[in-house]
Amino acid sequence: MPDSSAPQPIWLDFKDKHRCGILVGSGFLDRLPVLIETHGAGVLTPERKVLLLYDSAVETHYGARIDTALRAYNVIKHVVPAGEGSKSFSALEALCTRALSAGIDRKTLVIAVGGGVIGDLGGFAASILLRGLPLVHVPTTLLAHVDSAIGGKTAINAASGKNLIGTFYQPHLVIADSATLASLPRRQMIAGYGEVLKYACINDPPFFQWLQHNGKSLLNEPNSDATRYAVAHCARKKADIVLQDETEHGVRALLNLGHSFAHALESAYGYSDTLLHGEAVIIGIVLAARLSRQLGIAQDPQLEKTLTDHLASLDLLPPVAIDTSALRVDDLMATMARDKKNVGAHFNVIALRAIGDAFIYKNCPPEALRAVWTRFLASNGSLS
Ligand SMILES: NC(=O)c1ccc[n+]([C@@H]2O[C@H](COP(=O)([O-])OP(=O)(O)OC[C@H]3O[C@@H](n4cnc5c(N)ncnc54)[C@H](O)[C@@H]3O)[C@@H](O)[C@H]2O)c1
Ligand SMILES: [Zn+2]
């Protein structure tokens, strides 16, 4: 039954006529069926199967509420351990086996409730089970609200690297409930903030100014108007870029601002909790600003200082204390050289002319990158 009190989704209309809605609000978990039916993911009936995926942390905080909301339906529930380890072949196999043995058919709706790990695993499974099942994402981390739930990238990790096996597969609906962020550990909020800051730095100076005024509320009050404003704004920004370049052959690469540096650091720490992805992105954006200044690209002489002042005002300079004494510039450079965005021996990085003016800088001189890393290691990761 249509729900007149439902908020209006942000719509992504793809060239192949697929349509994906993004709902941003609060208190959605208890209303999942009506939101799904109202916004294009099809009618739920007691016969239609629902493959429900979440992780153990989501189960602790929200399992009972989600189960209650879906109690009238034919739910196949699958819970995986929290953490990156669940983006594995074995977790994918267990999920697919469970779904198939429970008798899914092509109408079965996959609902993935969780952070980027659950979104990536659930999205990948949805894309390959019976050659594609309808999919709804219910992101529960800030990172998933503003980034991973939007855009249709799915992946699991391989022994040789992260996110190397996956698909592009668009969900029908993304239901972003800011109330779920209330239970999120602060470090995870900070990690999500890294991606929020990224959008501002790519092409949105007014949004950066907004963050200068509202960043604190966003971090300190996850279930607030400030959070919902930022999530909706970032969702629109990601949607804009994805619609221009769904499979990352052009402008979508800008979304990797800070990420070449971030991936090198994450890899150095073995993708462990020592350094979360979004924390690494914050560091990476500062390093991209530094590189841009050093290369004479930055037209704004205050670029790096404006950025670091902002981070300091949020107590995010650095976003996390890391000990870099065991890291080596050669190793960081070698990881960067393997980055998917590099073609041949050339380093392609996202550079900044100013905050809100990012571009793809091709053939970046390696010595400039080495200089950035050398200074970073000399300061033991403090960003000073
Ligand atoms: N597909 C994409 O476009 C895309 C984009 C960015 C990142 N990613 C992927 O996303 C993953 C990172 O996502 P993430 O940061 O959301 O990590 P995550 O899914 O591991 O969640 C972080 C932690 O928070 C817990 N958690 C989740 N929701 C919670 C809640 N509401 N309350 C309390 N705890 C909660 C999780 O159990 C986990 O321990 C990585 O695997 C990355 O590769 C994918
Ligand atoms: Zn990222």
Coordinates of C-alpha atoms and ligand atoms in Angstrom, one line a residue:
M1 CA 0.0 0.0 0.0
P2 CA 1.5 3.4 -0.9
D3 CA 2.7 5.3 2.1
S4 CA 2.0 9.1 1.9
S5 CA 4.4 9.9 4.8
A6 CA 7.4 8.3 3.0
P7 CA 10.1 10.7 2.0
Q8 CA 11.0 11.2 -1.6
P9 CA 13.9 9.2 -2.9
I10 CA 16.8 10.5 -4.8
W11 CA 16.5 8.7 -8.1
L12 CA 19.3 7.4 -10.3
D13 CA 18.0 6.7 -13.8
F14 CA 20.5 4.6 -15.7
K15 CA 20.7 4.4 -19.5
D16 CA 19.5 0.8 -19.6
K17 CA 16.2 2.1 -17.9
H18 CA 17.2 0.6 -14.5
R19 CA 16.1 2.9 -11.8
C20 CA 17.6 3.0 -8.3
G21 CA 16.1 5.1 -5.5
I22 CA 18.0 6.3 -2.4
L23 CA 15.9 7.1 0.7
V24 CA 17.5 9.2 3.4
G25 CA 15.8 9.6 6.7
S26 CA 15.4 8.2 10.2
G27 CA 13.3 5.3 11.7
F28 CA 13.2 3.3 8.5
L29 CA 14.1 -0.1 9.9
D30 CA 10.6 -0.8 11.3
R31 CA 9.0 0.1 8.0
L32 CA 11.2 -1.9 5.6
P33 CA 8.3 -3.7 3.8
V34 CA 6.3 -0.6 3.0
L35 CA 9.3 1.4 1.9
I36 CA 10.4 -1.4 -0.4
E37 CA 6.9 -1.7 -1.9
T38 CA 6.5 2.0 -2.3
H39 CA 9.8 2.7 -3.9
G40 CA 10.1 0.2 -6.7
A41 CA 11.6 -3.0 -5.3
G42 CA 8.3 -4.9 -5.9
V43 CA 5.5 -6.1 -3.7
L44 CA 6.4 -8.4 -0.8
T45 CA 4.0 -11.3 -0.3
P46 CA 4.1 -14.1 2.2
E47 CA 5.1 -16.3 -0.8
R48 CA 7.9 -14.2 -2.2
K49 CA 11.2 -15.1 -0.6
V50 CA 13.5 -12.6 1.0
L51 CA 17.2 -13.4 1.4
L52 CA 18.2 -11.3 4.4
L53 CA 21.9 -10.7 5.1
Y54 CA 23.5 -9.0 8.0
D55 CA 26.5 -9.3 10.2
S56 CA 26.9 -10.1 13.9
A57 CA 27.2 -6.5 15.0
V58 CA 24.0 -5.5 13.1
E59 CA 22.3 -8.6 14.6
T60 CA 23.2 -7.4 18.1
H61 CA 21.9 -3.9 17.7
Y62 CA 19.0 -4.3 15.2
G63 CA 18.4 -8.0 14.5
A64 CA 15.2 -8.2 16.6
R65 CA 13.7 -5.1 15.0
I66 CA 14.5 -6.2 11.4
D67 CA 13.2 -9.6 12.1
T68 CA 10.0 -8.1 13.5
A69 CA 9.5 -5.8 10.6
L70 CA 9.8 -8.8 8.2
R71 CA 8.0 -11.3 10.3
A72 CA 5.1 -11.6 7.9
Y73 CA 7.3 -12.7 5.0
N74 CA 9.2 -15.7 3.8
V75 CA 12.7 -14.8 5.1
I76 CA 15.9 -16.8 4.6
K77 CA 18.2 -15.2 7.2
H78 CA 21.9 -15.4 6.9
V79 CA 24.2 -13.8 9.5
V80 CA 28.0 -13.6 8.9
P81 CA 30.8 -12.6 11.3
A82 CA 31.4 -8.8 11.4
G83 CA 34.5 -7.6 9.6
E84 CA 36.4 -7.7 6.3
G85 CA 37.0 -11.5 6.6
S86 CA 33.4 -12.0 5.4
K87 CA 34.3 -10.6 2.0
S88 CA 35.7 -14.0 1.1
F89 CA 35.1 -16.9 -1.3
S90 CA 34.1 -19.1 1.6
A91 CA 31.6 -16.6 2.9
L92 CA 30.2 -16.1 -0.6
E93 CA 29.9 -19.8 -1.1
A94 CA 28.2 -20.3 2.2
L95 CA 25.7 -17.5 1.4
C96 CA 24.9 -18.9 -2.1
T97 CA 24.6 -22.5 -0.8
R98 CA 22.2 -21.4 1.9
A99 CA 20.1 -19.4 -0.6
L100 CA 19.9 -22.2 -3.1
S101 CA 19.1 -24.9 -0.6
A102 CA 16.3 -22.7 0.7
G103 CA 14.8 -22.7 -2.7
I104 CA 15.2 -19.1 -3.9
D105 CA 13.8 -18.1 -7.3
R106 CA 14.3 -15.2 -9.6
K107 CA 11.8 -13.0 -7.7
T108 CA 13.6 -13.5 -4.4
L109 CA 14.6 -10.1 -3.0
V110 CA 18.1 -9.8 -1.4
I111 CA 18.2 -7.3 1.5
A112 CA 21.7 -6.5 2.7
V113 CA 21.7 -4.7 6.1
G114 CA 25.1 -3.5 7.2
G115 CA 28.3 -1.7 6.3
G116 CA 30.3 -1.9 3.1
V117 CA 31.3 -5.5 3.8
I118 CA 27.7 -6.7 3.8
G119 CA 26.8 -4.4 0.9
D120 CA 29.7 -5.8 -1.2
L121 CA 29.1 -9.4 -0.3
G122 CA 25.3 -9.2 -0.6
G123 CA 25.5 -7.2 -3.8
F124 CA 27.9 -9.7 -5.3
A125 CA 25.8 -12.7 -4.3
A126 CA 22.7 -10.9 -5.7
S127 CA 24.4 -10.3 -9.0
I128 CA 25.4 -13.9 -9.6
L129 CA 22.6 -16.0 -7.9
L130 CA 20.3 -17.2 -10.7
R131 CA 22.1 -14.6 -12.9
G132 CA 20.7 -11.7 -10.9
L133 CA 18.2 -11.1 -8.1
P134 CA 16.6 -7.8 -7.1
L135 CA 18.6 -6.1 -4.4
V136 CA 17.9 -3.6 -1.6
H137 CA 20.8 -2.1 0.5
V138 CA 20.2 -0.9 4.0
P139 CA 23.5 0.7 4.9
T140 CA 24.3 1.0 8.6
T141 CA 27.7 2.7 8.6
L142 CA 28.3 6.3 7.6
L143 CA 30.7 5.0 5.0
A144 CA 28.0 2.8 3.5
H145 CA 25.4 5.6 3.7
V146 CA 27.5 8.0 1.7
D147 CA 29.6 5.7 -0.5
S148 CA 29.6 1.9 -0.7
A149 CA 25.8 1.4 -0.9
I150 CA 25.6 3.7 -3.9
G151 CA 26.9 3.1 -7.3
G152 CA 26.7 -0.6 -7.8
K153 CA 30.2 -1.8 -7.2
T154 CA 30.3 -5.2 -5.5
A155 CA 33.3 -7.3 -4.5
I156 CA 35.0 -9.9 -2.4
N157 CA 38.7 -10.1 -1.7
A158 CA 41.2 -12.5 -3.2
A159 CA 44.5 -13.8 -1.7
S160 CA 46.3 -11.4 -4.0
G161 CA 44.4 -8.3 -3.1
K162 CA 41.3 -6.5 -2.0
N163 CA 38.1 -6.1 -4.1
L164 CA 39.7 -8.0 -7.0
I165 CA 36.6 -10.2 -7.7
G166 CA 33.3 -8.5 -8.2
T167 CA 30.7 -7.0 -10.5
F168 CA 28.8 -3.8 -11.3
Y169 CA 25.3 -4.4 -10.1
Q170 CA 22.8 -1.7 -9.2
P171 CA 20.4 -2.1 -6.3
H172 CA 16.7 -1.2 -6.7
L173 CA 16.6 0.8 -3.6
V174 CA 19.0 2.1 -0.9
I175 CA 17.3 2.7 2.5
A176 CA 19.6 5.0 4.5
D177 CA 18.3 5.2 8.1
S178 CA 20.5 7.6 10.2
A179 CA 19.1 6.1 13.4
T180 CA 21.3 3.0 12.7
L181 CA 24.3 5.2 13.0
A182 CA 23.6 5.9 16.7
S183 CA 25.3 2.6 17.7
L184 CA 28.3 3.1 15.4
P185 CA 31.7 3.3 17.1
R186 CA 33.2 6.8 16.8
R187 CA 36.2 5.5 14.8
Q188 CA 33.7 4.2 12.2
M189 CA 32.0 7.6 12.1
I190 CA 35.4 9.2 11.5
A191 CA 36.1 6.7 8.7
G192 CA 32.8 7.6 7.0
Y193 CA 33.8 11.3 7.4
G194 CA 36.8 10.6 5.2
E195 CA 34.5 9.9 2.3
V196 CA 32.2 12.8 3.1
L197 CA 35.3 15.1 3.0
K198 CA 36.3 13.6 -0.2
Y199 CA 33.1 14.7 -2.0
A200 CA 33.6 18.3 -0.8
C201 CA 37.3 18.3 -1.9
I202 CA 36.5 16.9 -5.4
N203 CA 34.2 19.6 -6.7
D204 CA 32.1 21.2 -4.0
P205 CA 33.6 24.2 -2.2
P206 CA 30.2 25.3 -0.6
F207 CA 29.9 21.8 0.9
F208 CA 33.4 22.2 2.3
Q209 CA 32.3 25.4 4.0
W210 CA 29.2 23.6 5.3
L211 CA 31.5 20.9 6.8
Q212 CA 33.6 23.7 8.4
H213 CA 30.4 24.8 10.2
N214 CA 28.6 21.4 10.7
G215 CA 31.3 18.7 10.7
K216 CA 31.3 18.5 14.5
S217 CA 27.5 17.9 14.7
L218 CA 27.8 15.3 12.0
L219 CA 30.5 13.4 13.9
N220 CA 29.0 13.9 17.4
E221 CA 25.3 13.5 16.7
P222 CA 25.0 10.7 14.1
N223 CA 21.2 10.6 14.1
S224 CA 20.8 14.3 13.4
D225 CA 19.6 16.7 10.7
A226 CA 23.2 17.5 9.9
T227 CA 24.0 13.8 9.2
R228 CA 20.9 13.4 7.0
Y229 CA 21.8 16.6 5.1
A230 CA 25.3 15.3 4.5
V231 CA 24.2 11.8 3.6
A232 CA 21.6 13.1 1.1
H233 CA 24.1 15.6 -0.3
C234 CA 26.9 13.0 -0.8
A235 CA 24.4 10.5 -2.2
R236 CA 23.4 13.0 -4.9
K237 CA 27.0 13.8 -5.6
K238 CA 27.9 10.1 -6.0
A239 CA 24.8 9.5 -8.0
D240 CA 25.8 12.4 -10.4
I241 CA 29.2 10.9 -11.0
V242 CA 28.0 7.3 -11.3
L243 CA 25.4 8.3 -13.9
Q244 CA 28.1 10.0 -16.0
D245 CA 30.4 7.0 -15.8
E246 CA 28.9 3.8 -14.4
T247 CA 31.8 1.5 -15.0
E248 CA 34.7 3.9 -14.1
H249 CA 36.2 4.7 -17.5
G250 CA 36.4 8.4 -16.9
V251 CA 35.1 10.9 -14.3
R252 CA 34.3 8.3 -11.7
A253 CA 38.0 8.0 -11.1
L254 CA 37.8 11.4 -9.3
L255 CA 36.1 9.4 -6.4
N256 CA 39.5 8.0 -5.8
L257 CA 40.8 11.3 -4.4
G258 CA 43.2 10.3 -1.6
H259 CA 42.8 6.7 -2.3
S260 CA 46.1 5.8 -4.0
F261 CA 47.9 7.0 -0.8
A262 CA 45.2 5.4 1.4
H263 CA 45.5 2.0 -0.3
A264 CA 49.3 2.0 0.0
L265 CA 49.0 2.7 3.8
E266 CA 46.1 0.2 4.3
S267 CA 48.2 -2.5 2.5
A268 CA 51.2 -1.7 4.7
Y269 CA 49.1 -2.3 7.8
G270 CA 47.7 -5.5 6.3
Y271 CA 44.1 -4.0 6.0
S272 CA 43.9 -4.4 9.8
D273 CA 42.0 -2.3 12.3
T274 CA 45.2 -0.3 12.9
L275 CA 44.1 1.9 10.1
L276 CA 40.5 1.9 8.8
H277 CA 39.9 2.7 5.2
G278 CA 38.2 6.0 5.8
E279 CA 40.9 7.1 8.2
A280 CA 43.5 6.3 5.5
V281 CA 41.4 8.4 3.1
I282 CA 41.6 11.4 5.3
I283 CA 45.4 11.0 5.4
G284 CA 45.4 10.4 1.7
I285 CA 43.5 13.7 0.9
V286 CA 46.0 15.6 3.0
L287 CA 48.9 13.9 1.1
A288 CA 47.2 14.7 -2.2
A289 CA 47.0 18.4 -1.2
R290 CA 50.6 18.3 -0.2
L291 CA 51.7 16.7 -3.5
S292 CA 49.7 19.3 -5.4
R293 CA 51.3 22.1 -3.6
Q294 CA 54.7 20.6 -4.1
L295 CA 54.2 20.2 -7.8
G296 CA 53.0 23.8 -8.2
I297 CA 49.6 22.6 -9.3
A298 CA 47.7 24.0 -6.3
Q299 CA 46.4 27.4 -7.3
D300 CA 45.3 28.1 -3.7
P301 CA 48.5 28.6 -1.6
Q302 CA 46.4 27.9 1.5
L303 CA 45.1 24.6 0.2
E304 CA 46.9 22.3 2.6
K305 CA 46.5 24.6 5.6
T306 CA 42.8 25.1 5.1
L307 CA 42.4 21.3 5.0
T308 CA 44.6 20.6 8.0
D309 CA 43.0 23.5 10.0
H310 CA 39.6 21.9 9.4
L311 CA 40.8 18.5 10.5
A312 CA 42.4 19.9 13.6
S313 CA 39.1 21.7 14.5
L314 CA 37.5 18.2 14.5
D315 CA 40.4 16.6 16.4
L316 CA 41.2 14.6 13.3
L317 CA 44.8 15.7 12.7
P318 CA 45.7 12.9 12.4
P319 CA 42.5 10.9 12.3
V320 CA 44.2 8.1 14.1
A321 CA 47.7 7.7 15.7
I322 CA 49.8 5.3 13.8
D323 CA 53.3 4.2 14.2
T324 CA 55.0 4.5 10.8
S325 CA 58.5 3.5 12.0
A326 CA 58.3 0.1 10.3
L327 CA 57.1 1.5 6.9
R328 CA 59.5 2.0 4.0
V329 CA 59.0 4.5 1.1
D330 CA 60.1 1.8 -1.4
D331 CA 57.3 -0.5 -0.3
L332 CA 54.7 2.3 -0.3
M333 CA 55.8 3.3 -3.8
A334 CA 55.6 -0.4 -5.0
T335 CA 52.0 -0.7 -3.8
M336 CA 51.1 2.6 -5.5
A337 CA 52.7 1.3 -8.7
R338 CA 50.3 -1.8 -8.6
D339 CA 47.3 0.5 -8.2
K340 CA 44.5 -0.4 -10.7
K341 CA 44.4 3.3 -11.8
N342 CA 48.0 3.3 -13.0
V343 CA 48.7 2.4 -16.6
G344 CA 52.1 0.8 -17.2
A345 CA 54.8 2.4 -15.3
H346 CA 53.1 5.8 -15.0
F347 CA 51.6 7.1 -11.8
N348 CA 48.1 8.6 -12.2
V349 CA 46.9 10.4 -9.1
I350 CA 44.0 12.6 -8.2
A351 CA 45.4 16.0 -7.6
L352 CA 43.9 19.3 -6.3
R353 CA 44.0 22.8 -7.7
A354 CA 42.0 24.0 -4.8
I355 CA 39.6 22.5 -2.3
G356 CA 36.7 21.6 -4.6
D357 CA 38.8 21.4 -7.7
A358 CA 40.2 17.9 -8.2
F359 CA 41.5 16.4 -11.5
I360 CA 43.2 13.3 -12.8
Y361 CA 47.0 14.1 -12.9
K362 CA 48.6 11.7 -15.3
N363 CA 52.3 10.7 -15.2
C364 CA 53.0 12.1 -11.8
P365 CA 56.8 12.1 -11.3
P366 CA 57.7 9.3 -8.9
E367 CA 60.2 11.5 -7.1
A368 CA 57.4 13.9 -6.1
L369 CA 55.5 11.0 -4.6
R370 CA 58.6 9.8 -2.8
A371 CA 59.1 13.2 -1.3
V372 CA 55.5 13.2 0.1
W373 CA 56.0 9.8 1.6
T374 CA 59.4 10.7 3.0
R375 CA 58.0 13.7 4.9
F376 CA 55.0 11.7 6.1
L377 CA 57.2 9.0 7.5
A378 CA 59.6 11.6 9.1
S379 CA 56.6 13.0 11.0
N380 CA 55.6 9.4 12.1
G381 CA 52.2 9.8 10.4
S382 CA 51.3 13.0 12.3
L383 CA 50.6 15.0 9.2
S384 CA 52.5 18.0 10.7
Ligands
LIG1 N1 31.2 -1.0 -3.2 C1 31.7 0.2 -3.1 O1 31.5 1.1 -3.9 C2 32.6 0.4 -1.9 C3 33.0 1.7 -1.6 C4 33.8 1.9 -0.4 C5 34.1 0.9 0.4 N2 33.7 -0.4 0.1 C6 34.0 -1.5 0.9 O2 33.3 -1.3 2.2 C7 34.0 -2.0 3.2 C8 34.1 -1.0 4.4 O3 32.8 -0.7 4.8 P1 32.5 -0.2 6.3 O4 33.5 0.8 6.7 O5 31.1 0.1 6.3 O6 32.9 -1.6 7.1 P2 32.1 -2.8 7.7 O7 31.0 -3.2 6.9 O8 33.2 -3.7 8.1 O9 31.5 -2.1 9.1 C9 32.5 -1.6 10.0 C10 32.2 -2.2 11.4 O10 31.0 -1.6 11.9 C11 30.1 -2.6 12.3 N3 28.8 -2.1 12.2 C12 28.1 -1.9 11.0 N4 27.0 -1.2 11.3 C13 26.9 -0.9 12.6 C14 26.0 -0.2 13.4 N5 25.0 0.4 12.9 N6 26.3 -0.1 14.7 C15 27.4 -0.7 15.3 N7 28.3 -1.4 14.5 C16 28.1 -1.5 13.2 C17 30.4 -3.8 11.5 O11 30.0 -5.0 12.0 C18 32.0 -3.7 11.4 O12 32.5 -4.2 12.5 C19 35.3 -2.4 2.7 O13 35.3 -3.8 2.4 C20 35.4 -1.6 1.3 O14 36.2 -2.3 0.4 C21 32.9 -0.6 -1.0
ZN2 ZN 36.9 4.9 -0.1

